[in-house]
Coordinates of C-alpha atoms and ligand atoms in Angstrom, one line a residue:
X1 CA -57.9 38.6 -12.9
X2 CA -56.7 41.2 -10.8
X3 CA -54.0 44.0 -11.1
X4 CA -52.6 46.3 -8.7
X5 CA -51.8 49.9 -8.8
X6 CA -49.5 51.8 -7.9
X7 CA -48.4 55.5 -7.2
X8 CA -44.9 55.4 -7.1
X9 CA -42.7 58.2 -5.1
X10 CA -43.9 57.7 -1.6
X11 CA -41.0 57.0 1.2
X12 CA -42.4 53.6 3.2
X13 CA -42.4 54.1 7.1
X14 CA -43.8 51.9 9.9
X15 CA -43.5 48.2 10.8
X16 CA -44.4 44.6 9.8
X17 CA -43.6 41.3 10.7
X18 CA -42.7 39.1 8.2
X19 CA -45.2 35.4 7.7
X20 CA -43.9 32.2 7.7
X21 CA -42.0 31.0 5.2
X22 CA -43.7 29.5 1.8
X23 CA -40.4 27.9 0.5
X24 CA -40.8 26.0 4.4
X25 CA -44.1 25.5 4.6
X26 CA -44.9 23.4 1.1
X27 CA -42.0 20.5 2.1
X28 CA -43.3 21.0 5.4
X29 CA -47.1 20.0 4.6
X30 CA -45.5 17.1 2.8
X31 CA -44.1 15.6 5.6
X32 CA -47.3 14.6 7.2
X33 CA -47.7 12.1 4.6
X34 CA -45.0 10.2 6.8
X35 CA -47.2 9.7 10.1
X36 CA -50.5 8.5 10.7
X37 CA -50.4 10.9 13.4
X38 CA -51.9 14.7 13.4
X39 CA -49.0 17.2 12.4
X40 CA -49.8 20.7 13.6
X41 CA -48.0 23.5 11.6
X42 CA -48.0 26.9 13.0
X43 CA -47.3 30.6 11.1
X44 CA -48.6 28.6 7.7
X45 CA -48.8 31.6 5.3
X46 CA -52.2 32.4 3.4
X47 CA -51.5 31.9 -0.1
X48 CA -52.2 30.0 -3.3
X49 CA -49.6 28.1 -3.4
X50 CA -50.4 26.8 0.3
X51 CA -54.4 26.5 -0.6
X52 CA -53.3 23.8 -4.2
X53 CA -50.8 21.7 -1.7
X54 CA -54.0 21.6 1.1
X55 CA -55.5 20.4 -2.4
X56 CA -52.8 17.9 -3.2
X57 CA -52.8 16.3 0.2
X58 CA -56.4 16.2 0.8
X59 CA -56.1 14.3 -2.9
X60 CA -53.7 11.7 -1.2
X61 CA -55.9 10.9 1.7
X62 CA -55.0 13.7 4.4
X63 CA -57.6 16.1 5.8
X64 CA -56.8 19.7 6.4
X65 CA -58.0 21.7 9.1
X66 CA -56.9 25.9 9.7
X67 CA -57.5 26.9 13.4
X68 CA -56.8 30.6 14.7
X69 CA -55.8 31.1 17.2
X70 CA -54.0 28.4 19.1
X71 CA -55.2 25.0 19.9
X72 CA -53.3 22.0 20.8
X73 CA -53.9 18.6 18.9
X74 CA -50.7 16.9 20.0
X75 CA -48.3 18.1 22.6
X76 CA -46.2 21.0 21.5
X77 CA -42.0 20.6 21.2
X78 CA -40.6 21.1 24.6
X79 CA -38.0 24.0 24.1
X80 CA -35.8 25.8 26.4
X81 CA -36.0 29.9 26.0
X82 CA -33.1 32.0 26.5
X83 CA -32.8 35.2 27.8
X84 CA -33.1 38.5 24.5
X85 CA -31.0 40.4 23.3
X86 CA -31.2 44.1 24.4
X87 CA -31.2 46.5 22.1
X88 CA -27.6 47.4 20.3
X89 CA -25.5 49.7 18.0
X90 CA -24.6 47.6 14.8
X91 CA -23.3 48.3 11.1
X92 CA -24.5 45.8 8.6
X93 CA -21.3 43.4 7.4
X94 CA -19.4 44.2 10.3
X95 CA -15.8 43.1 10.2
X96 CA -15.9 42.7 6.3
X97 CA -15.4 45.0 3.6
X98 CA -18.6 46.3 3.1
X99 CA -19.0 47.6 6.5
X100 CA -17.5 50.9 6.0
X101 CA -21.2 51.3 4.2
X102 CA -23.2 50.6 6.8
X103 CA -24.5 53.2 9.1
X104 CA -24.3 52.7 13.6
X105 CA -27.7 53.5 15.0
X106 CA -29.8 52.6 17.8
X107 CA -32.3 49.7 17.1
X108 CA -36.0 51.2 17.5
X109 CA -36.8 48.7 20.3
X110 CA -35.7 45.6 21.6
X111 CA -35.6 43.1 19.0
X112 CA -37.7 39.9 19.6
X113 CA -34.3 38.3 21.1
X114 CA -32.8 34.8 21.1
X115 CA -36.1 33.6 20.2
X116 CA -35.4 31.1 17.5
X117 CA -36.7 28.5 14.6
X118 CA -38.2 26.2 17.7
X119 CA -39.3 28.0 19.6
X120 CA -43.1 29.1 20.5
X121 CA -44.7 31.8 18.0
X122 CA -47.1 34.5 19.1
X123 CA -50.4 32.4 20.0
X124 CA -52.7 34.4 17.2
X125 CA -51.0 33.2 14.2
X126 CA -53.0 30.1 12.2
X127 CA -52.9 26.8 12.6
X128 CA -52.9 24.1 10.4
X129 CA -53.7 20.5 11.4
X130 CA -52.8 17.9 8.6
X131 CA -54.1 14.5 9.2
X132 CA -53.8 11.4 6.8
X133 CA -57.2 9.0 7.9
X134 CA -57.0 7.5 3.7
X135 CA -53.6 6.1 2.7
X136 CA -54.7 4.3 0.1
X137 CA -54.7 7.3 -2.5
X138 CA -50.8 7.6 -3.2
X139 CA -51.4 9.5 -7.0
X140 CA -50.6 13.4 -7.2
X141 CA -53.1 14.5 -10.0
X142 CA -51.4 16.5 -13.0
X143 CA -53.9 19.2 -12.6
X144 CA -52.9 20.2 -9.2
X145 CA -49.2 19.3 -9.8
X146 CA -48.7 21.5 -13.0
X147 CA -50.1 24.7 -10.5
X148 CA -47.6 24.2 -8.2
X149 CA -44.0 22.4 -9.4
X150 CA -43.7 22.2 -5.2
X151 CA -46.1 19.3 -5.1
X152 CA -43.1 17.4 -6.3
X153 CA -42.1 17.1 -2.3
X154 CA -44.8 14.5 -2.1
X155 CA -42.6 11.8 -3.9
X156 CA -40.5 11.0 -1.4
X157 CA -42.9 10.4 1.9
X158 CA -45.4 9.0 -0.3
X159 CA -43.0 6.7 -1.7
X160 CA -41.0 5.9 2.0
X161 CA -44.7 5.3 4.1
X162 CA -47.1 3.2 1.3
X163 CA -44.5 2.1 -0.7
X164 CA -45.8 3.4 -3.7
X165 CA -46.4 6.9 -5.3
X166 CA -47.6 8.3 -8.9
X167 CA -47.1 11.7 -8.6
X168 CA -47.1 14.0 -12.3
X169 CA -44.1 14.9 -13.8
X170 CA -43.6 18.5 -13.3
X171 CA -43.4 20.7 -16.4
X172 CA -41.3 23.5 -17.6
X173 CA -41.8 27.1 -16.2
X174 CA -41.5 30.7 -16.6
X175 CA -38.1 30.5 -15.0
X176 CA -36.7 28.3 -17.0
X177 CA -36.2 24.2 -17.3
X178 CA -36.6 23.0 -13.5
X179 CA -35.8 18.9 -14.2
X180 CA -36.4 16.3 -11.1
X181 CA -33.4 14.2 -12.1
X182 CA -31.4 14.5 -8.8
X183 CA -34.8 13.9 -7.3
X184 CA -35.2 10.7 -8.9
X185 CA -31.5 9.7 -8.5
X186 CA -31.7 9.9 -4.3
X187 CA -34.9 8.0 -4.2
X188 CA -33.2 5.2 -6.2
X189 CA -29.9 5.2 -4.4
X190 CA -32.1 4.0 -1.6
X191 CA -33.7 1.1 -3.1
X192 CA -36.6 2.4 -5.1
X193 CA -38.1 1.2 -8.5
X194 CA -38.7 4.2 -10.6
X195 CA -40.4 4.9 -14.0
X196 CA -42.2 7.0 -16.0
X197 CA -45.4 6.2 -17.2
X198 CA -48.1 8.8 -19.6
X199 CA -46.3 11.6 -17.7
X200 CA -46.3 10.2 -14.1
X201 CA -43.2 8.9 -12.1
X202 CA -44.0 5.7 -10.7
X203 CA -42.2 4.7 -7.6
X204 CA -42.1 2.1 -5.8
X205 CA -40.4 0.3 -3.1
X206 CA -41.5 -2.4 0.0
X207 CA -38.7 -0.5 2.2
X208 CA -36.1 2.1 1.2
X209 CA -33.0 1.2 2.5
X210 CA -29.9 4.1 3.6
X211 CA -27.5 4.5 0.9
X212 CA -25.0 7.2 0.8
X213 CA -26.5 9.7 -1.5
X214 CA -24.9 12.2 -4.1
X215 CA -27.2 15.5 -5.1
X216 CA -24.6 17.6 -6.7
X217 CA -25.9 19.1 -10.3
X218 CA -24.9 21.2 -13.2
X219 CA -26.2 24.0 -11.0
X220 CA -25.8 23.2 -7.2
X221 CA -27.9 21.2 -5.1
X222 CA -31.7 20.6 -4.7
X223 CA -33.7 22.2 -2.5
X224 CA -36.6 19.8 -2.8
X225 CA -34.6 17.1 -3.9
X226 CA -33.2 17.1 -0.9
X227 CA -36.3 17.5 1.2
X228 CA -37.6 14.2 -0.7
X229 CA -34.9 12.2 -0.1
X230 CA -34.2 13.2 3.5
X231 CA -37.8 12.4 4.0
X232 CA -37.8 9.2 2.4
X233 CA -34.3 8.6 3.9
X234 CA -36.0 9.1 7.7
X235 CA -38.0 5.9 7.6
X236 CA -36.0 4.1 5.3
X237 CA -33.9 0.6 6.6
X238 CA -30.2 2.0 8.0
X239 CA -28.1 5.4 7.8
X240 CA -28.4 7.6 4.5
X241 CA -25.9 9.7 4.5
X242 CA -26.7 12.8 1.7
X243 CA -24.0 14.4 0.4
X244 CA -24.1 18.0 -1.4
X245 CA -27.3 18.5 0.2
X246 CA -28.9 21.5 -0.2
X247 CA -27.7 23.9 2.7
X248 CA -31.1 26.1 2.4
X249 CA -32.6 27.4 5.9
X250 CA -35.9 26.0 5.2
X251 CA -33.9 22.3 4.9
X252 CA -33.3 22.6 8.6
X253 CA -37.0 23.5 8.8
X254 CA -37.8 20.4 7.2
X255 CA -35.5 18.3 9.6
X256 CA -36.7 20.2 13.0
X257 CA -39.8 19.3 12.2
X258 CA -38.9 15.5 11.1
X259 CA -36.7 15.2 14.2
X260 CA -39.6 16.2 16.3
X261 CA -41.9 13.4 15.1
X262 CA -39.2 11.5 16.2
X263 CA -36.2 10.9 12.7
X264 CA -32.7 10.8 13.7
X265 CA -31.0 13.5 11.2
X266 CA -28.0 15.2 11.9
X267 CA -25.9 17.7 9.6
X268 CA -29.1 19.8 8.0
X269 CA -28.0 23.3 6.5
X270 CA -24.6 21.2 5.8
X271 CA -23.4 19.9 3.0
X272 CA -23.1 16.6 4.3
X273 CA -26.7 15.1 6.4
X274 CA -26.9 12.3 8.5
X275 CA -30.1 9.9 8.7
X276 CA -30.5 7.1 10.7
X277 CA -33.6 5.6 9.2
X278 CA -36.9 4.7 12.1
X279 CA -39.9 2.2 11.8
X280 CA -42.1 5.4 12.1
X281 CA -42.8 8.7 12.8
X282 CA -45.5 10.4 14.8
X283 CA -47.1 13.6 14.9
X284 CA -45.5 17.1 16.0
X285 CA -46.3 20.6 16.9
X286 CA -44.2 22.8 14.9
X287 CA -43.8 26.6 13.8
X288 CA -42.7 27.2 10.6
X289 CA -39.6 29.8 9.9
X290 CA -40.3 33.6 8.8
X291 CA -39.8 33.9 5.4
X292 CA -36.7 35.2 4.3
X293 CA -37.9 36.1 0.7
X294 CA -40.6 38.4 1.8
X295 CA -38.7 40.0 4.2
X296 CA -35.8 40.1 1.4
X297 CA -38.2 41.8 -0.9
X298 CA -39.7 44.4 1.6
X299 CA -36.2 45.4 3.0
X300 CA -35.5 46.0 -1.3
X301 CA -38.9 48.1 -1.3
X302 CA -38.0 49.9 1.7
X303 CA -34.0 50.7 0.0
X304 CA -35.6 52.0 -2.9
X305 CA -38.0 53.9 -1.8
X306 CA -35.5 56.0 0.9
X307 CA -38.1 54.2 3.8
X308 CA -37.2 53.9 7.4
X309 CA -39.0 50.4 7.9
X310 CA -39.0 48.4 11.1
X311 CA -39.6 44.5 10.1
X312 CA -40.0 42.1 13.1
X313 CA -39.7 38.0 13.0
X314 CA -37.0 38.7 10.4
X315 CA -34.6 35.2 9.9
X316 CA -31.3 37.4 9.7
X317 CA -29.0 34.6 9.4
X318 CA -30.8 33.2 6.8
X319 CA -30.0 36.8 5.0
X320 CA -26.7 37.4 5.3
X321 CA -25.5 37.7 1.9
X322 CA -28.6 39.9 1.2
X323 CA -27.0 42.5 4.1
X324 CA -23.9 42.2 2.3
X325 CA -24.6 43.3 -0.9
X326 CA -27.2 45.9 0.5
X327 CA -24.1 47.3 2.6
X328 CA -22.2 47.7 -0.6
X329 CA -24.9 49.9 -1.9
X330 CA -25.2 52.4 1.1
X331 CA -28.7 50.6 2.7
X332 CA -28.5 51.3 6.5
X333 CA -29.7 48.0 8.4
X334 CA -29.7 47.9 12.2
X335 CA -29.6 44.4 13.5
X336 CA -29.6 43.1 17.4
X337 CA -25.9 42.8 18.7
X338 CA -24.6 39.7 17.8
X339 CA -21.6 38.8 19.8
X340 CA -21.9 35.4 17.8
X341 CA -23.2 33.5 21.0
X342 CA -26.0 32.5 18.8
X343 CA -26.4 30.1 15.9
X344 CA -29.5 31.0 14.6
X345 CA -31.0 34.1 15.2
X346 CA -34.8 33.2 13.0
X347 CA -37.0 36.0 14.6
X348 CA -35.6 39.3 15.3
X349 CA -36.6 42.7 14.8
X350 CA -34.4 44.6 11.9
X351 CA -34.8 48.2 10.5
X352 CA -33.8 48.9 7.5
X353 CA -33.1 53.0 6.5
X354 CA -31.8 54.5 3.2
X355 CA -31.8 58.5 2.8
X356 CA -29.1 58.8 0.1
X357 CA -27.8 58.0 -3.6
X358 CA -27.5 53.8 -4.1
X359 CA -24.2 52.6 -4.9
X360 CA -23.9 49.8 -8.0
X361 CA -22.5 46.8 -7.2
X362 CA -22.0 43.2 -8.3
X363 CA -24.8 40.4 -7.4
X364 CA -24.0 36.7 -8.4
X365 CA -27.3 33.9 -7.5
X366 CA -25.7 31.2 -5.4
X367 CA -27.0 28.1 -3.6
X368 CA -27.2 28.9 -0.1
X369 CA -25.5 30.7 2.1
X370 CA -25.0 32.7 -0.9
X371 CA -27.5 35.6 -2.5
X372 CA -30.9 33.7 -3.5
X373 CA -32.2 33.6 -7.0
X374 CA -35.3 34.0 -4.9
X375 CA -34.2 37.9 -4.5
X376 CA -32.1 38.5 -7.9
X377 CA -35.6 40.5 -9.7
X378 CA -35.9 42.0 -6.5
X379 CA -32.1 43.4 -6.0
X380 CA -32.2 44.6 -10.1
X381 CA -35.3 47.0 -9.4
X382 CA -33.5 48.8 -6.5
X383 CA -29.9 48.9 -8.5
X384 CA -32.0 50.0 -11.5
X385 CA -31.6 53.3 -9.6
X386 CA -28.0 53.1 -8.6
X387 CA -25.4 55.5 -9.0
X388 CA -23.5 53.2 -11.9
X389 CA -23.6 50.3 -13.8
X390 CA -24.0 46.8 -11.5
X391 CA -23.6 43.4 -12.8
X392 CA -26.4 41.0 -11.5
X393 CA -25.3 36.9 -12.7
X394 CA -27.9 33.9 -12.4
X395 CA -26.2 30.9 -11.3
X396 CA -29.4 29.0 -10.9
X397 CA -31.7 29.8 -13.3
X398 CA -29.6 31.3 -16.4
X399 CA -32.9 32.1 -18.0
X400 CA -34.7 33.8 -15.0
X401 CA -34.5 37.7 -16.4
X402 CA -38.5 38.0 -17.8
X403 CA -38.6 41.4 -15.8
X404 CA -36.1 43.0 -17.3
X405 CA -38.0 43.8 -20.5
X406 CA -40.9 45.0 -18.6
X407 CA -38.2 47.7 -16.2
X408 CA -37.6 48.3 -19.8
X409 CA -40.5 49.8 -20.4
X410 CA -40.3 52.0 -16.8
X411 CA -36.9 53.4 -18.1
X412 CA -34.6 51.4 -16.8
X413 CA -31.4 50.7 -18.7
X414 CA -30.5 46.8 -19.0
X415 CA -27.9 45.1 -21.0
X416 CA -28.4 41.1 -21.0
X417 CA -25.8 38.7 -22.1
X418 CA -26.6 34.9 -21.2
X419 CA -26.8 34.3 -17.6
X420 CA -25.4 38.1 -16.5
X421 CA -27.9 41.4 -17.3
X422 CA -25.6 44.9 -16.8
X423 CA -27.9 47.1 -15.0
X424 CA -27.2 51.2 -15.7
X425 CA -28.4 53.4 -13.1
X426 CA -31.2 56.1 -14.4
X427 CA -32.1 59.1 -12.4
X428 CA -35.7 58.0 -12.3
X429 CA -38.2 55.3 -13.4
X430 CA -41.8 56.3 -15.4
X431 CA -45.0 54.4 -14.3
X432 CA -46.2 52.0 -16.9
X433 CA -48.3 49.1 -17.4
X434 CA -46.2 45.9 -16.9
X435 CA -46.7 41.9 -16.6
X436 CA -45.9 39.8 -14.1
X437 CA -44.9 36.7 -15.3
X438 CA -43.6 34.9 -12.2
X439 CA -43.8 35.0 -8.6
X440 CA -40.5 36.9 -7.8
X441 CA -40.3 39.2 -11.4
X442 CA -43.8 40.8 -10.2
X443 CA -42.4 41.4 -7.2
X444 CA -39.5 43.1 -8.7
X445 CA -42.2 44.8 -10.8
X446 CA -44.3 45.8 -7.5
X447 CA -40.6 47.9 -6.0
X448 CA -39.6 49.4 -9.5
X449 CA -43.3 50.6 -8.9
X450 CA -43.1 52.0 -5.6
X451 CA -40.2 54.1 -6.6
X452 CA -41.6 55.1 -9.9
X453 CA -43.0 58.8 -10.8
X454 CA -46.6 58.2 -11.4
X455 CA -49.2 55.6 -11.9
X456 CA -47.5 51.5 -12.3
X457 CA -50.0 49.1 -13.0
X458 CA -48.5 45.4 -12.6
X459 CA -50.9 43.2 -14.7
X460 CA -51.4 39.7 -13.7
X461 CA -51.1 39.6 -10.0
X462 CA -52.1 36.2 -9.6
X463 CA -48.2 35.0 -9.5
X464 CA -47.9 37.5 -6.1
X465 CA -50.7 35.8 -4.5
X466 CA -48.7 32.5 -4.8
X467 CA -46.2 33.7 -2.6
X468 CA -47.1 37.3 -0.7
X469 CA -49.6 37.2 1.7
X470 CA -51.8 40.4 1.3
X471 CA -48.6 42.1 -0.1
X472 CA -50.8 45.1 -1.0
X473 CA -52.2 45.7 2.6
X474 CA -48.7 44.9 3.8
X475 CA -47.1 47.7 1.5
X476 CA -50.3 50.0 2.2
X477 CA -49.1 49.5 5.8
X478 CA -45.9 51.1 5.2
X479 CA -47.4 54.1 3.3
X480 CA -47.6 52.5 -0.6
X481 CA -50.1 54.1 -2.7
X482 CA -51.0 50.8 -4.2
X483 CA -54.8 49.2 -4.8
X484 CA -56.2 45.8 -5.7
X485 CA -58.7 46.4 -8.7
X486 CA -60.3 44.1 -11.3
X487 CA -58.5 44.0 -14.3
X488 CA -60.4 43.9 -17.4
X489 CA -57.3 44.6 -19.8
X490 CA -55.6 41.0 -19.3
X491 CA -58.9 39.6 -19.6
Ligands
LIG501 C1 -36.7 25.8 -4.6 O1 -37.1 25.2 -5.8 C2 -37.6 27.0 -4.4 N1 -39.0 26.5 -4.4 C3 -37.4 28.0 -5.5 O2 -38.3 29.1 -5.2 C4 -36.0 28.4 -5.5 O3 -35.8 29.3 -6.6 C5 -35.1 27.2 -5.7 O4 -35.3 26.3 -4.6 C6 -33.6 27.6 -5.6 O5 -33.3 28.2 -4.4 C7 -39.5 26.0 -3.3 O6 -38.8 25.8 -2.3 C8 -40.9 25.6 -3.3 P1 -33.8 23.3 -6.9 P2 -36.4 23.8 -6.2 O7 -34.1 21.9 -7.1 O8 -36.1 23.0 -5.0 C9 -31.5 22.3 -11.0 C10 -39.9 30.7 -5.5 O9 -39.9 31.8 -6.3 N2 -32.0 21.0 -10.8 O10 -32.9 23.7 -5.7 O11 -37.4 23.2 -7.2 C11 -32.6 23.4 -11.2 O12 -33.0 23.4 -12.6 C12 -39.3 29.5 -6.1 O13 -40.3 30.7 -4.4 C13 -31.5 20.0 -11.5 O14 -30.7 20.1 -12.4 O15 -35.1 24.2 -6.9 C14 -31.9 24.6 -10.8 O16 -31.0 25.1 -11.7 C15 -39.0 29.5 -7.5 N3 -32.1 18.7 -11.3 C16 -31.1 24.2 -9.6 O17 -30.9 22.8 -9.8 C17 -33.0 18.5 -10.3 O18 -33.4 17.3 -10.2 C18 -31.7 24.4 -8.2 O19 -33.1 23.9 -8.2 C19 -33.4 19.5 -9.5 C20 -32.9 20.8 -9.8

């Protein structure tokens, strides 16, 4: 099992461009399920969580193939370029109250422009070609599902192209009770026999048929909920009409891609989406969306360490509510002009600077476009060194706080009460062995770390890998201290 290392106290400096999008890619992969065609996905990320859904549909009858660099299967999407952006002055939250914060200063080059979620990546990223050439396999195993609750997106195209799917009930995690209730309550708003059998959801239906659609819960939307059913919903018989769909960037992902193998869905990253149901889908081309979380967790490691960080293919829309609160703590970010002549700015170049004293201030988790549970771990390491006390509330997981006893043991000064943990600022954090325990708490773990005086070692690295590609040659990039090594203590 392996471990990194870290010598806290060094300033990060350079650049790095931010991989495609995990949270995008897994629903993604799913959607090939729906087409007996080749679906080429572009910018896949390398990581374990990508390598056990490769696993899950090779299981189901799809082959896999990774190509580097680019190599057309099926013709690309057809997309119009616009001209970039030039380089601009900009405070982060503009116009709103937390702009006063923000520092003006010039961008370090030209960010990567109007470029956006369509459009053509850089031709040396990888390439992955999934293939279905078996459809008679429609079960998803319990030992791949319980590595990876994700593989749950394979419900709904399984269930919407063969008619049938057993797919394993997802279990409990370190995050807290993740149920599939709304999951199950779309696919059978459109028509689908559902059931539970020795720990597998049996589904089954000759054709779905549209239905309007309700995912509201006790704590939002689904993300994958609504991936499934929108999925399903694209080949089912009429118009599905979901409403309180998730609004999530990597939702759009999913229906970019969908519409490009030829669905009719209107209204994704709304509330309210639109799907007028086809006979069948074909293959597509498709790059998948930077992802916002990494980039959200190395503009954090960048804050706390007083960096100067340039990241490019950065999804800045996507992170608007992450700029906001990082304004209100005194984090300079330079972003391209935005004269708001552009919907979706997915791929630009940001640099983030902090040289003085963090401000507290208050974080609540929200569904999308609101701060992401994704980044709350993340946001309480840097505020752990804030001038003050900050409240951080979790709207989406009440339960997702395992990293606060372990910034315990670095010094930091936490006071948890339910779903809200009162973060006192401390002058300085101590080095110390700590656990990871989930993907985003070890990542949390990794900028407490960074920041720390002396040696951090953050046990139990396997949960990065899921969701960080190389994070310890990305951060070694910008100037970490931190190492890999063999860990014989968790053994
Ligand atoms: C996605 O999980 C992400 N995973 C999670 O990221 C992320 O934390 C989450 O969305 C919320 O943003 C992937 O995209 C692979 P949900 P998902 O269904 O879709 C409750 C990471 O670290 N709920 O939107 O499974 C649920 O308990 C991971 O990358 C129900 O009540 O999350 C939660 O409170 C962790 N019934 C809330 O809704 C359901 O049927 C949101 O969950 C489904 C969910």
């Amino acid at each position: 099992m392996d471990a990194f290392t870290i010598q806290g106290g060094k300033r990060l400096r350079g650049s790095l461009r931010i991989h495609g999008s995990k949270n995008a890619s897994l629903p993604l992969m799913a959607t090939a399920l729906l087409t007996d065609e080749p679906v080429v996905l572009r910018d896949v990320p390398q990581l374990s969580d990508i390598q056990n859904m490769v696993r899950l549909l090779e299981s189901l009858g799809c082959t896999a193939a990774w190509r580097t660099p680019h190599s057309a299967v099926v013709p690309r999407i057809v997309v119009k370029t616009k001209t970039p952006a030039g380089a601009a002055k900009v405070a982060v939250g503009a116009g709103s109250s937390a702009s006063s914060k923000g520092s003006t200063r010039s961008l370090p080059r030209a960010g990567s422009g109007s470029i956006d979620a369509l459009l053509a990546p850089p031709e040396d990223v990888s390439e992955l070609t999934l293939h279905v050439t078996d459809p008679a396999r429609s079960q998803a195993d319990y030992k791949i599902v319980r590595t990876m609750r994700a593989s749950i997106c394979t419900l709904g195209p399984l269930l919407a192209k063969r008619g049938y799917a057993r797919v394993s009930m997802p279990g409990g995690c370190n995050i807290g009770a993740r149920p599939v209730d709304l999951h199950i309550r779309g696919l059978r708003a459109l028509g689908a026999k559902i059931t539970l059998d020795q720990g597998y959801i049996v589904a089954e239906a000759k054709r779905l048929t549209g239905a309007r659609v309700f995912l509201g819960g006790p704590f939002g939307s689904t993300v994958l909920g609504t991936a499934n059913v929108m999925s399903a919903a694209a080949l089912a018989k009429g118009t599905t009409i979901i409403e309180s769909a998730a609004c999530e960037p990597e939702i759009e992902d999913v229906a970019n891609l969908l519409n490009a193998m030829g669905a009719k869905i209107s209204g994704a990253g709304t509330p309210r989406i639109v799907i007028e149901g086809v006979d069948e889908l074909h293959g597509a081309d498709y790059t998948v969306m930077p992802d916002r979380i990494e980039a959200g967790t190395y503009i954090m490691a960048a804050a706390v360490t007083n960096g100067d960080v340039v990241l490019e293919n950065c999804p800045i829309d996507s992170l608007t509510a992450v700029f906001d609160r990082l304004a209100e703590v005194g984090v300079d970010i330079e972003l391209p002009k935005d004269d708001c002549s552009r919907s979706n700015r997915m791929r630009e170049t940001i640099r983030i600077a902090s040289a003085r004293r963090l401000d507290p201030v208050e974080v609540v988790t929200q569904p999308h476009p609101g701060f992401p549970t994704d980044l709350q771990a993340q946001i309480m390491a840097l505020l752990c060194l804030a001038d003050g006390n900050s409240m951080i509330t979790e709207k989406i997981y009440p339960d997702r706080f395992m990293h606060t006893a372990e910034l315990l043991r670095m010094g930091a000064s936490i006071t948890r009460s339910g779903p809200t943990a009162m973060v006192t600022g401390v002058r300085k954090l101590v080095g110390a062995p700590v656990m990871a325990s989930d993907l985003r708490a070890s990542a949390g773990l990794v900028i407490a770390g960074l920041a720390a005086s002396g040696t951090t070692t953050v046990h139990r690295v396997y949960h990065l890998d899921r969701g960080y590609e190389c994070m310890e040659t990305c951060l070694q990039q910008l100037g970490a201290e931190i190492e890999r090594i063999d860990d014989k203590e968790t053994e």
